[in-house]
CSV table of C-alpha atoms and ligand atoms in Angstrom, one decimal:
chain,number,residue,atom,x,y,z
A,1,MET,CA,-14.4,-16.0,15.8
A,2,ALA,CA,-15.9,-18.2,13.3
A,3,ALA,CA,-18.9,-16.0,12.9
A,4,ARG,CA,-16.7,-12.4,12.5
A,5,ARG,CA,-17.9,-10.1,9.8
A,6,VAL,CA,-15.0,-7.8,8.5
A,7,TRP,CA,-15.5,-5.0,6.1
A,8,ILE,CA,-12.6,-4.5,3.9
A,9,ALA,CA,-12.9,-0.9,3.1
A,10,GLY,CA,-10.9,-0.7,-0.5
A,11,HIS,CA,-11.6,-4.5,-1.5
A,12,LYS,CA,-11.2,-3.9,-5.5
A,13,GLY,CA,-7.6,-2.6,-4.5
A,14,MET,CA,-4.1,-4.3,-4.3
A,15,VAL,CA,-4.1,-4.4,-1.0
A,16,GLY,CA,-8.0,-5.0,0.3
A,17,SER,CA,-8.0,-8.0,-2.6
A,18,ALA,CA,-5.4,-9.6,-1.0
A,19,ILE,CA,-6.7,-9.5,2.5
A,20,THR,CA,-10.2,-10.2,1.1
A,21,ARG,CA,-8.7,-13.4,-0.9
A,22,LEU,CA,-7.2,-14.4,2.5
A,23,LEU,CA,-9.8,-14.0,4.8
A,24,GLU,CA,-12.6,-15.6,2.5
A,25,GLY,CA,-9.8,-18.5,2.3
A,26,ARG,CA,-10.2,-18.9,5.9
A,27,GLY,CA,-14.1,-19.2,5.7
A,28,GLU,CA,-14.5,-15.6,7.3
A,29,THR,CA,-17.3,-13.1,6.0
A,30,VAL,CA,-16.0,-10.3,4.3
A,31,MET,CA,-18.2,-7.3,3.8
A,32,LYS,CA,-17.4,-5.1,0.8
A,33,VAL,CA,-19.0,-2.0,-0.4
A,34,ASP,CA,-18.5,-0.3,-4.3
A,35,ARG,CA,-17.5,3.1,-4.7
A,36,SER,CA,-20.7,3.6,-6.9
A,37,VAL,CA,-22.6,2.6,-3.6
A,38,VAL,CA,-20.6,4.4,-1.0
A,39,ASP,CA,-18.3,7.0,-2.0
A,40,LEU,CA,-15.6,6.8,1.2
A,41,ARG,CA,-15.2,11.0,0.9
A,42,ASN,CA,-18.6,11.2,1.5
A,43,GLN,CA,-19.0,11.6,5.2
A,44,ILE,CA,-22.5,11.3,5.5
A,45,ALA,CA,-22.7,8.2,3.1
A,46,VAL,CA,-20.2,6.3,5.2
A,47,GLU,CA,-21.7,7.0,8.4
A,48,VAL,CA,-25.0,5.7,7.3
A,49,TRP,CA,-23.7,2.4,5.6
A,50,LEU,CA,-21.7,1.6,8.8
A,51,LYS,CA,-24.4,2.1,11.3
A,52,GLN,CA,-26.7,-0.2,8.8
A,53,ASN,CA,-24.0,-2.4,8.2
A,54,ARG,CA,-22.0,-2.3,11.5
A,55,PRO,CA,-19.0,-4.7,10.8
A,56,ASP,CA,-17.5,-6.6,13.8
A,57,ALA,CA,-14.1,-5.4,12.5
A,58,ILE,CA,-12.7,-2.8,10.0
A,59,VAL,CA,-9.7,-3.4,7.3
A,60,PHE,CA,-8.9,0.1,6.0
A,61,ALA,CA,-7.3,-1.0,3.1
A,62,ALA,CA,-8.8,2.2,0.8
A,63,ALA,CA,-7.0,4.9,0.1
A,64,LYS,CA,-6.0,7.3,-3.0
A,65,VAL,CA,-2.4,5.8,-3.8
A,66,GLY,CA,0.3,6.3,-6.6
A,67,GLY,CA,3.7,6.4,-7.3
A,68,ILE,CA,6.3,9.1,-7.0
A,69,TYR,CA,5.1,11.0,-10.2
A,70,ALA,CA,1.4,10.9,-9.0
A,71,ASN,CA,2.2,12.2,-5.7
A,72,ASP,CA,4.5,14.9,-6.5
A,73,THR,CA,1.7,16.1,-9.4
A,74,TYR,CA,-1.7,15.6,-7.2
A,75,PRO,CA,-0.7,16.9,-4.3
A,76,ALA,CA,-4.1,18.2,-3.3
A,77,ASP,CA,-5.8,14.9,-4.3
A,78,PHE,CA,-3.5,13.2,-2.3
A,79,ILE,CA,-3.9,15.0,1.0
A,80,TYR,CA,-7.5,15.5,0.6
A,81,ASP,CA,-8.8,12.5,-0.7
A,82,ASN,CA,-6.6,10.5,2.1
A,83,LEU,CA,-7.8,12.6,4.9
A,84,ALA,CA,-11.5,12.8,4.0
A,85,ILE,CA,-11.6,8.9,3.8
A,86,GLU,CA,-9.6,8.6,7.3
A,87,THR,CA,-11.9,10.8,9.2
A,88,ASN,CA,-15.3,9.7,7.4
A,89,ILE,CA,-14.2,5.8,8.6
A,90,ILE,CA,-12.6,5.7,11.9
A,91,HIS,CA,-14.9,8.8,13.1
A,92,SER,CA,-18.1,6.7,11.8
A,93,ALA,CA,-16.5,3.4,12.7
A,94,HIS,CA,-16.4,4.7,16.2
A,95,VAL,CA,-20.0,6.2,16.1
A,96,ALA,CA,-21.6,2.8,14.7
A,97,GLY,CA,-19.6,1.2,17.7
A,98,VAL,CA,-17.1,-0.9,15.7
A,99,ASP,CA,-14.5,-1.4,18.4
A,100,ARG,CA,-12.1,-3.2,15.7
A,101,LEU,CA,-9.8,-1.4,13.3
A,102,VAL,CA,-6.4,-1.9,11.4
A,103,PHE,CA,-5.6,1.4,9.4
A,104,LEU,CA,-2.9,0.6,6.6
A,105,GLY,CA,-0.2,3.6,6.4
A,106,SER,CA,3.0,3.7,4.4
A,107,SER,CA,7.0,3.9,5.1
A,108,CYS,CA,6.8,7.2,3.8
A,109,ILE,CA,5.5,8.5,7.1
A,110,TYR,CA,9.3,8.7,8.3
A,111,PRO,CA,11.3,11.5,8.0
A,112,LYS,CA,13.3,11.4,4.8
A,113,PHE,CA,17.0,10.9,6.3
A,114,ALA,CA,15.6,8.6,9.3
A,115,PRO,CA,18.3,6.3,10.6
A,116,GLN,CA,18.4,3.0,8.8
A,117,PRO,CA,16.5,0.5,9.2
A,118,ILE,CA,13.5,2.7,10.2
A,119,THR,CA,11.9,1.8,13.5
A,120,GLU,CA,8.4,2.6,14.5
A,121,ASP,CA,9.8,5.8,16.7
A,122,ALA,CA,11.3,7.3,13.9
A,123,LEU,CA,7.9,9.1,13.1
A,124,LEU,CA,7.5,13.0,13.2
A,125,THR,CA,11.6,13.1,13.9
A,126,GLY,CA,12.5,15.0,11.1
A,127,PRO,CA,11.0,16.5,7.9
A,128,LEU,CA,9.6,14.5,5.5
A,129,GLU,CA,10.3,13.6,1.5
A,130,PRO,CA,9.1,16.3,-0.5
A,131,THR,CA,7.5,14.2,-3.6
A,132,ASN,CA,5.2,12.5,-1.1
A,133,GLU,CA,4.8,14.5,1.7
A,134,TRP,CA,0.9,15.2,0.9
A,135,TYR,CA,0.3,11.7,1.3
A,136,ALA,CA,2.5,11.1,4.0
A,137,VAL,CA,0.9,13.9,6.7
A,138,ALA,CA,-2.4,12.2,5.7
A,139,LYS,CA,-1.1,8.8,6.4
A,140,ILE,CA,0.5,10.5,9.7
A,141,ALA,CA,-2.9,11.9,10.5
A,142,GLY,CA,-4.4,8.3,10.0
A,143,ILE,CA,-2.1,7.0,12.9
A,144,LYS,CA,-3.1,9.8,15.1
A,145,LEU,CA,-7.1,9.3,14.5
A,146,CYS,CA,-6.4,5.8,15.7
A,147,GLN,CA,-4.4,6.6,19.0
A,148,ALA,CA,-6.7,9.5,19.7
A,149,TYR,CA,-10.2,7.2,19.5
A,150,ARG,CA,-7.8,4.5,21.4
A,151,LYS,CA,-7.2,7.3,24.1
A,152,GLN,CA,-10.2,8.6,24.5
A,153,TYR,CA,-12.4,6.0,23.7
A,154,GLY,CA,-10.7,3.1,24.4
A,155,ARG,CA,-11.2,1.8,20.6
A,156,ARG,CA,-8.8,-1.0,19.6
A,157,TYR,CA,-8.0,1.0,16.4
A,158,ILE,CA,-4.2,-0.3,15.4
A,159,SER,CA,-2.0,0.9,12.2
A,160,VAL,CA,0.6,-1.4,10.3
A,161,MET,CA,2.9,0.1,8.2
A,162,PRO,CA,3.8,-1.7,4.6
A,163,CYS,CA,6.8,-1.0,2.8
A,164,ASN,CA,6.8,-0.6,-1.1
A,165,LEU,CA,4.1,-3.5,-2.0
A,166,TYR,CA,3.4,-5.3,-5.5
A,167,GLY,CA,1.5,-8.6,-6.4
A,168,PRO,CA,-1.9,-9.4,-8.0
A,169,ASN,CA,-4.3,-6.1,-9.1
A,170,ASP,CA,-1.4,-3.6,-8.8
A,171,ASN,CA,-1.8,-0.6,-11.0
A,172,PHE,CA,0.2,-0.8,-14.2
A,173,ASP,CA,-0.4,2.7,-15.5
A,174,LEU,CA,2.9,4.2,-16.4
A,175,GLN,CA,2.0,7.8,-15.2
A,176,THR,CA,0.2,7.0,-11.8
A,177,SER,CA,2.0,3.7,-10.6
A,178,HIS,CA,4.7,2.7,-8.3
A,179,VAL,CA,8.2,1.5,-9.7
A,180,LEU,CA,7.7,-2.2,-9.7
A,181,PRO,CA,4.5,-2.5,-11.7
A,182,ALA,CA,5.8,0.3,-14.5
A,183,LEU,CA,9.0,-1.5,-15.3
A,184,ILE,CA,6.8,-5.2,-15.3
A,185,ARG,CA,5.0,-3.0,-18.3
A,186,LYS,CA,7.8,-1.4,-19.7
A,187,PHE,CA,9.9,-4.6,-19.9
A,188,HIS,CA,6.8,-6.4,-21.3
A,189,GLU,CA,6.1,-3.7,-23.9
A,190,ALA,CA,9.7,-3.3,-25.0
A,191,LYS,CA,10.4,-6.8,-25.6
A,192,GLN,CA,6.9,-7.4,-27.7
A,193,ALA,CA,8.2,-4.2,-29.6
A,194,GLY,CA,11.5,-5.3,-30.0
A,195,LYS,CA,12.7,-2.2,-28.6
A,196,PRO,CA,16.6,-1.9,-27.9
A,197,GLU,CA,16.0,-0.1,-24.5
A,198,VAL,CA,13.7,0.5,-21.4
A,199,VAL,CA,14.0,3.8,-19.4
A,200,VAL,CA,13.9,3.4,-15.9
A,201,TRP,CA,13.0,7.3,-13.8
A,202,GLY,CA,16.0,8.4,-11.7
A,203,THR,CA,19.5,7.4,-11.1
A,204,GLY,CA,18.9,3.6,-10.2
A,205,THR,CA,20.8,4.2,-6.8
A,206,PRO,CA,17.8,4.7,-4.2
A,207,LEU,CA,17.2,1.9,-2.4
A,208,ARG,CA,13.7,0.4,-1.9
A,209,GLU,CA,12.2,-2.3,0.5
A,210,PHE,CA,9.5,-4.8,-1.8
A,211,LEU,CA,7.2,-6.8,0.1
A,212,HIS,CA,4.5,-9.1,-2.1
A,213,VAL,CA,0.9,-8.0,-1.2
A,214,ASP,CA,0.3,-11.9,0.0
A,215,ASP,CA,2.5,-11.2,2.6
A,216,LEU,CA,1.6,-8.0,3.7
A,217,ALA,CA,-2.4,-9.5,4.0
A,218,ARG,CA,-1.2,-12.3,6.2
A,219,GLY,CA,0.8,-9.6,8.2
A,220,VAL,CA,-2.3,-7.4,8.5
A,221,VAL,CA,-4.9,-10.7,9.2
A,222,PHE,CA,-1.9,-11.4,12.0
A,223,CYS,CA,-2.1,-8.1,13.6
A,224,LEU,CA,-6.3,-8.0,13.5
A,225,ASP,CA,-6.0,-11.2,15.7
A,226,ASN,CA,-3.0,-10.8,17.6
A,227,TYR,CA,-2.0,-7.0,17.8
A,228,ASP,CA,-3.6,-4.5,20.0
A,229,GLY,CA,-1.1,-1.9,20.4
A,230,TYR,CA,-1.1,2.1,20.8
A,231,GLU,CA,1.8,2.6,18.5
A,232,HIS,CA,1.5,1.7,14.9
A,233,ILE,CA,3.8,-1.2,13.6
A,234,ASN,CA,6.1,-1.9,10.7
A,235,CYS,CA,5.5,-4.8,8.0
A,236,GLY,CA,7.9,-5.0,5.6
A,237,ALA,CA,10.2,-7.9,3.9
A,238,GLY,CA,13.4,-6.5,5.8
A,239,SER,CA,15.8,-6.7,2.6
A,240,GLU,CA,16.2,-4.2,-0.1
A,241,VAL,CA,17.4,-3.5,-3.3
A,242,THR,CA,18.7,-0.9,-5.6
A,243,ILE,CA,16.2,0.3,-8.4
A,244,ARG,CA,18.6,-1.0,-10.8
A,245,GLU,CA,18.8,-4.2,-9.2
A,246,LEU,CA,14.8,-4.0,-9.3
A,247,ALA,CA,15.2,-3.1,-12.9
A,248,GLU,CA,17.3,-6.1,-13.5
A,249,THR,CA,15.3,-8.5,-11.7
A,250,VAL,CA,12.3,-7.5,-13.5
A,251,GLN,CA,14.1,-7.8,-17.1
A,252,ARG,CA,15.3,-11.4,-15.9
A,253,ALA,CA,11.3,-12.2,-15.4
A,254,VAL,CA,10.4,-10.9,-18.4
A,255,GLY,CA,13.1,-12.1,-20.6
A,256,PHE,CA,14.3,-8.7,-22.4
A,257,SER,CA,17.5,-8.6,-23.7
A,258,GLY,CA,18.2,-5.0,-24.3
A,259,ARG,CA,19.6,-2.1,-22.2
A,260,LEU,CA,18.6,-0.1,-18.9
A,261,VAL,CA,18.8,3.9,-19.9
A,262,PHE,CA,18.5,5.9,-16.7
A,263,ASP,CA,16.1,9.1,-17.2
A,264,THR,CA,18.2,11.4,-14.6
A,265,THR,CA,15.5,14.3,-15.0
A,266,LYS,CA,13.0,12.5,-13.4
A,267,PRO,CA,13.2,12.5,-9.2
A,268,ASP,CA,14.7,9.6,-7.3
A,269,GLY,CA,12.4,10.1,-4.3
A,270,THR,CA,13.8,9.5,-0.7
A,271,PRO,CA,17.3,7.5,-1.2
A,272,ARG,CA,16.7,4.7,0.8
A,273,LYS,CA,13.5,3.5,3.3
A,274,LEU,CA,14.2,0.2,4.4
A,275,MET,CA,12.1,-0.5,7.8
A,276,ASP,CA,12.6,-2.4,11.0
A,277,SER,CA,9.9,-4.7,11.2
A,278,SER,CA,11.5,-6.8,14.0
A,279,ARG,CA,8.5,-6.0,16.6
A,280,LEU,CA,6.1,-7.7,14.2
A,281,ARG,CA,8.6,-10.4,13.4
A,282,GLU,CA,9.1,-11.0,17.0
A,283,LEU,CA,5.1,-11.4,17.5
A,284,GLY,CA,5.4,-14.3,15.2
A,285,TRP,CA,5.1,-12.7,11.3
A,286,ALA,CA,7.9,-13.3,8.6
A,287,PRO,CA,7.5,-12.7,4.4
A,288,THR,CA,7.6,-15.8,2.6
A,289,ILE,CA,7.9,-15.0,-0.9
A,290,PRO,CA,11.3,-14.0,-2.2
A,291,LEU,CA,11.7,-11.2,-4.6
A,292,GLU,CA,12.4,-12.9,-7.4
A,293,LYS,CA,10.0,-15.4,-7.4
A,294,GLY,CA,7.2,-12.5,-6.6
A,295,VAL,CA,8.1,-10.5,-9.5
A,296,ALA,CA,7.9,-13.8,-11.8
A,297,ASP,CA,4.4,-14.8,-10.2
A,298,ALA,CA,3.5,-10.7,-10.9
A,299,TYR,CA,4.3,-10.9,-14.4
A,300,GLN,CA,2.3,-13.9,-15.2
A,301,TRP,CA,-0.6,-12.2,-13.5
A,302,PHE,CA,0.4,-9.1,-15.7
A,303,LEU,CA,0.4,-11.5,-18.7
A,304,LYS,CA,-3.2,-13.0,-17.7
A,305,ARG,CA,-4.6,-9.7,-17.0
A,306,GLU,CA,-3.4,-8.4,-20.6
A,307,LYS,CA,-5.5,-10.9,-22.4
A,308,ALA,CA,-8.6,-10.3,-20.2
A,309,PRO,CA,-8.4,-6.5,-18.9
A,310,ASP,CA,-10.6,-6.0,-16.0
A,311,ARG,CA,-11.5,-2.2,-15.9
A,312,SER,CA,-12.5,-2.7,-12.1
A,313,VAL,CA,-9.5,-3.9,-11.0
A,314,VAL,CA,-7.7,-1.2,-13.4
A,315,GLU,CA,-9.8,1.8,-11.5
A,316,ALA,CA,-9.4,0.6,-8.0
A,317,VAL,CA,-6.3,1.7,-7.2
A,318,GLY,CA,-6.0,1.5,-3.0
B,28,GDP,P1,8.5,5.7,-3.9
B,28,GDP,O1,8.9,4.6,-3.3
B,28,GDP,O2,7.4,6.7,-3.0
B,28,GDP,O3,9.7,6.7,-4.3
B,28,GDP,O4,7.5,5.6,-5.3
B,28,GDP,P2,8.0,4.7,-6.6
B,28,GDP,O5,7.7,3.5,-6.6
B,28,GDP,O6,6.9,5.5,-7.7
B,28,GDP,O7,9.6,5.0,-7.0
B,28,GDP,C1,10.5,4.1,-6.5
B,28,GDP,C2,11.7,4.6,-7.3
B,28,GDP,O8,11.6,4.2,-8.1
B,28,GDP,C3,12.2,6.3,-7.4
B,28,GDP,O9,13.3,6.5,-7.2
B,28,GDP,C4,11.8,6.3,-9.2
B,28,GDP,O10,12.3,7.3,-9.6
B,28,GDP,C5,12.2,5.2,-9.2
B,28,GDP,N1,11.5,4.4,-10.5
B,28,GDP,C6,12.1,4.1,-11.7
B,28,GDP,N2,11.6,4.1,-12.9
B,28,GDP,C7,10.1,4.5,-12.5
B,28,GDP,C8,9.2,4.6,-13.5
B,28,GDP,O11,9.1,3.9,-14.3
B,28,GDP,N3,7.8,4.4,-12.4
B,28,GDP,C9,8.1,5.0,-11.1
B,28,GDP,N4,6.7,5.0,-10.2
B,28,GDP,N5,9.2,4.8,-10.7
B,28,GDP,C10,10.4,4.6,-11.1
């Protein structure tokens, strides 16, 4: 165990960097490769690198990710990049003889109107949410790839489905980010500029489940060490808030005293996506960071980044 070498694919993204921090903190050897060296969409590059470096395990945190606007606007990029990255890494891992892999998916794999809270067996039981179906289809393919290589070759490849995430190294670009980092930035900039209001997209009524990425990292490493099932497994906070409540939480953390305005010309996306994570909880993982505290910490991280912007962080989404 002490000698295990784990390749974190996507180590500069929010998820990959959190898992890297956790594993390195435990004294484990983390392998990293920059996108300037290996473009994960390039099959030959991935296959050659994996054969030469042959990690003991792979944590698959690389993906093209984005919020509702980016998903809706760049469907080809979201489906192509993610399918390419997945087929390249999972197939090449098998070819290189890597027997252990944890694939990271998303709660958007589930049907738009899945019964709530969403259990793992809701997969492929109904139509997807149209704003991010391209990304969702690619992530479903990732789960199926893991299952196929397990079924045909006995590979110990597993899949973990996180809910909406936030934390250090998030993407704060307003066009491509998810809601939580977008709101941190919007409230911060409105406060700085003394503006009277902040615009929140949609009606404010959709419900979302937010998990701090450090809690997810512990869940992923827990699964790496303890879970070896054919089925994907949910990893969520277990509680949900409306987008309005989230906006009010961010508003308090930032200390903005103006008002909220809802832009209903922007899409709401799926009305609700609360996952049932009881399988993982029964195995022994539980989240530890309450939303109010997590958001306050995320704002502090944003403030430090404002002072010393790190381009590599901004570019390394996923
Ligand atoms: P989703 O969970 O896949 O829908 O992704 P997002 O995190 O991008 O959006 C979640 C919800 O927050 C949607 O209902 C958005 O319309 C809403 N939202 C409100 N304001 C914003 C914003 O400034 N940016 C984003 N990305 N979403 C926002």
